[in-house]
Amino acid sequence: MVADGNKADHGYDYDLVVIGGGSGGMAAAKEAALLGAKVALCDFVKPSPEGTTWGLGGTCVNVGCIPKKLFHIGATLRESIQADANFFGISSVGVKPDEMGQPPTLKTDQNWMAVKDNIQNYIRSLNFKYRVGLREKSVQYLNKLASFKDNHTVELVDKKGQTSEITASRFLVATGGRPTPLDCEGGDLAISSDDVFFLDKDPGKTLCVGASYISLECAGFLAGMSKDVTVAVRSILLRGFDRECSERIGDYMKEHGVKFKTKVTPSKLERVENDRIKVTFSDGTDDVYDTVLGAVGRTADTIKLRLESVNVDTNPKNRKIKTINEQSSCPNIYAIGDVMDGCPELTPVAIQAGKALARRLYGGSKEPMDYINICTTVFTPIEYACIGLSEEDAIAKHGKDGIEVYHREFLPLEWSLSRHDSNAFAKILVDAKSSDEQVVGIHYVGPNAGEIMQGYGVSMKNGLTYRQLTDTVGIHPTSSEELVTLSITKSSGDDAAAGGC
Ligand code: FAD
Ligand code: NDP
């Protein structure tokens, strides 16, 4: 049953046209169609400056979460074979223990082209599945670039440059973002995350510019695949995240071969012999790399939408669409996902917001999207997952005396035979003045961080307290049980590394 205002007698071609077939747009289109709306979805990928292009599904599937996580899995698998396998009795046939009786490190080689091709083949199968999924839900898929003509009409341009128009009662803009180019002399010699997963040759010695999610994750998997990697950090690692956890990530990456150049930006890139790139940094130093990866943030993909022609307000600082409950300043135009001002740039957020909006527009729901307490994971070589406030933000909000920190550093069992130089870390922040100590932040740095944090996310949504955590019986032996057994407080001054099973 289609809710009021969406009747087929409105005279337009569609009830809803979704612009952008990424995580959010696809979820909203399918949900709206399921609820009886007549829906079209336009998705068109503008090639990167390197000419890279891809299929249906948006950033996450093609140039984001999926290839990134698969490269990360590949790199950690190699690291595990290299570092741990011998300790579990796995060896190459014929390799003998060395003179000290220690099993030799297994020598591994990781073929860039093989990993890249296998991942790309998998992604192509997903692109196909998404097309089928839209067809099954009766969503009309248009592989065309859309821009507004008026608030009920979009102009479409296909690959061959042919134009057409469609009309709709409502529009949903879910066009995401694209990498911000490096703004320095020769910056166009750098590739971005839109290209790195498609490279047709081994990236070799690589400079990653930027120090947040994308730069550190790419630096991590490249180093894990035994590349010579340097990260150029303008200020701090992972701005906005808990400082103590961010520093632990930096330390781990350094110990595992990633080099960091701090307080620098590239000021000039120039092509030198053998197709390599010489980078001169703001501190006057220089070095030569095979690949320079710019990961200095993303810019909302709104420039060609002609939003000004339909009076959709954008934030002049980031070009993102301003909304109230995902509704823009033009009442029949909505926005979700990375293109929406104030929205965390994460796939599940775009999906959830898209579904919630479709249910409100076509299913009679009144439920707004809840953007509070969203878990996230940084897939660096040592993973980091968190939910809620960082320690710095918790202190800013509750005052130093209003917060208690329960923390512990520990050696995960999976590392206990082979790796004694790295520890995992768990930290819970509580509102010390609330009854039963309300949890305001959970942080975990260690293996399987994303898998561990998801469940705690459910509890946080339901008002988790420290008392409830410690009343919960753990699963032994896991890293996750550390979070329900934390007892060392920071205020006690006791060492977070004390204790253990
Ligand atoms: P997108 O997925 O970006 O989709 C927008 C679509 O609209 C694109 O297909 C685009 O081509 C199309 N489009 C643009 N303009 C037009 C137009 N005018 N007409 C027609 N089509 C148009 N998030 C996580 O949660 N976990 C992760 O591990 C993670 N890893 C990431 C790693 C990388 C390297 C990157 C870059 C991002 C990562 N993200 C991750 C973020 C996540 O990918 C995004 O938050 C998510 O894809 C946003 O979805 P969206 O629907 O808003 O937009
Ligand atoms: P961010 O905007 O998060 O970070 C940009 C980084 O680049 C910062 O370290 C910033 O430094 C630095 N920077 C900005 N401008 C310059 C410059 N001119 N020169 C040198 N350094 C510069 O961008 P990302 O591209 O890393 O990620 C975008 C979003 O994608 C993330 O916010 C996240 O939501 C999403 N994402 C999620 C992932 C996940 O869930 N695992 C993985 C990857 C992306 P400074 O701190 O000094 O400003």
mmCIF file of N, CA, C and O in Angstrom, residues 7 38 76 84 123 134 158 194 197 212 220 267 272 282 290 302 315 329 337 393 473 492:
data_model
loop_
_atom_site.group_PDB
_atom_site.id
_atom_site.type_symbol
_atom_site.label_atom_id
_atom_site.label_comp_id
_atom_site.label_asym_id
_atom_site.label_seq_id
_atom_site.Cartn_x
_atom_site.Cartn_y
_atom_site.Cartn_z
ATOM 1 N N LYS A 7 0.575 8.476 -5.163
ATOM 2 C CA LYS A 7 -0.389 7.733 -5.985
ATOM 3 C C LYS A 7 0.071 7.786 -7.434
ATOM 4 O O LYS A 7 0.666 8.755 -7.890
ATOM 5 N N LYS A 38 6.665 2.749 -7.565
ATOM 6 C CA LYS A 38 7.270 2.542 -8.889
ATOM 7 C C LYS A 38 8.611 3.285 -8.879
ATOM 8 O O LYS A 38 8.634 4.515 -8.729
ATOM 9 N N THR A 76 47.003 -10.166 5.886
ATOM 10 C CA THR A 76 47.139 -10.740 7.239
ATOM 11 C C THR A 76 47.370 -12.253 7.160
ATOM 12 O O THR A 76 48.071 -12.819 7.991
ATOM 13 N N ASP A 84 53.499 -17.086 12.116
ATOM 14 C CA ASP A 84 52.940 -18.052 13.072
ATOM 15 C C ASP A 84 53.017 -19.507 12.630
ATOM 16 O O ASP A 84 53.055 -20.404 13.463
ATOM 17 N N ILE A 123 34.300 -9.241 -7.585
ATOM 18 C CA ILE A 123 33.500 -8.005 -7.614
ATOM 19 C C ILE A 123 32.592 -7.986 -8.853
ATOM 20 O O ILE A 123 31.424 -7.581 -8.767
ATOM 21 N N LEU A 134 18.005 -5.867 -8.558
ATOM 22 C CA LEU A 134 17.117 -4.741 -8.883
ATOM 23 C C LEU A 134 15.965 -5.230 -9.765
ATOM 24 O O LEU A 134 14.802 -4.857 -9.556
ATOM 25 N N ASP A 158 23.646 8.885 -21.333
ATOM 26 C CA ASP A 158 24.233 7.540 -21.285
ATOM 27 C C ASP A 158 25.686 7.567 -21.770
ATOM 28 O O ASP A 158 26.212 8.628 -22.119
ATOM 29 N N ASP A 194 40.430 4.971 -5.823
ATOM 30 C CA ASP A 194 39.639 4.533 -6.982
ATOM 31 C C ASP A 194 40.475 3.719 -7.958
ATOM 32 O O ASP A 194 39.919 3.070 -8.851
ATOM 33 N N PHE A 197 43.013 -0.595 -6.338
ATOM 34 C CA PHE A 197 42.568 -1.990 -6.380
ATOM 35 C C PHE A 197 42.566 -2.562 -7.800
ATOM 36 O O PHE A 197 42.271 -3.733 -8.000
ATOM 37 N N SER A 212 44.352 8.875 7.756
ATOM 38 C CA SER A 212 43.099 8.410 8.335
ATOM 39 C C SER A 212 42.790 7.011 7.809
ATOM 40 O O SER A 212 43.695 6.303 7.363
ATOM 41 N N GLY A 220 48.625 -0.440 5.296
ATOM 42 C CA GLY A 220 48.687 -1.693 6.052
ATOM 43 C C GLY A 220 48.692 -2.907 5.153
ATOM 44 O O GLY A 220 49.539 -3.790 5.294
ATOM 45 N N SER A 267 54.999 18.582 -1.394
ATOM 46 C CA SER A 267 54.848 19.882 -2.049
ATOM 47 C C SER A 267 55.045 19.780 -3.557
ATOM 48 O O SER A 267 54.604 20.647 -4.298
ATOM 49 N N VAL A 272 60.275 10.771 -12.819
ATOM 50 C CA VAL A 272 61.715 10.600 -13.056
ATOM 51 C C VAL A 272 61.943 9.297 -13.807
ATOM 52 O O VAL A 272 60.974 8.640 -14.223
ATOM 53 N N SER A 282 57.248 18.977 2.322
ATOM 54 C CA SER A 282 57.234 20.345 2.849
ATOM 55 C C SER A 282 58.429 20.637 3.763
ATOM 56 O O SER A 282 58.785 21.792 3.985
ATOM 57 N N ASP A 290 57.607 4.188 -6.519
ATOM 58 C CA ASP A 290 56.968 3.623 -7.711
ATOM 59 C C ASP A 290 55.513 4.095 -7.806
ATOM 60 O O ASP A 290 54.977 4.271 -8.894
ATOM 61 N N THR A 302 28.471 16.049 -5.959
ATOM 62 C CA THR A 302 27.257 16.842 -6.222
ATOM 63 C C THR A 302 27.447 17.845 -7.347
ATOM 64 O O THR A 302 26.488 18.496 -7.758
ATOM 65 N N ASN A 315 26.244 22.431 1.950
ATOM 66 C CA ASN A 315 27.208 23.050 2.855
ATOM 67 C C ASN A 315 28.384 23.549 2.004
ATOM 68 O O ASN A 315 29.043 22.737 1.356
ATOM 69 N N SER A 329 16.263 20.969 1.311
ATOM 70 C CA SER A 329 15.484 22.221 1.320
ATOM 71 C C SER A 329 14.444 22.249 0.188
ATOM 72 O O SER A 329 13.558 23.082 0.190
ATOM 73 N N GLY A 337 23.383 8.888 2.876
ATOM 74 C CA GLY A 337 24.734 8.359 2.669
ATOM 75 C C GLY A 337 25.795 9.444 2.643
ATOM 76 O O GLY A 337 25.648 10.530 3.210
ATOM 77 N N ASP A 393 36.866 12.843 24.000
ATOM 78 C CA ASP A 393 35.508 13.400 23.897
ATOM 79 C C ASP A 393 34.708 13.126 25.168
ATOM 80 O O ASP A 393 33.878 13.947 25.589
ATOM 81 N N VAL A 473 28.698 -13.540 31.484
ATOM 82 C CA VAL A 473 29.724 -14.591 31.505
ATOM 83 C C VAL A 473 30.452 -14.589 30.163
ATOM 84 O O VAL A 473 29.815 -14.574 29.106
ATOM 85 N N SER A 492 43.222 4.170 39.200
ATOM 86 C CA SER A 492 43.991 3.446 40.234
ATOM 87 C C SER A 492 45.489 3.595 39.992
ATOM 88 O O SER A 492 46.296 3.385 40.886
#
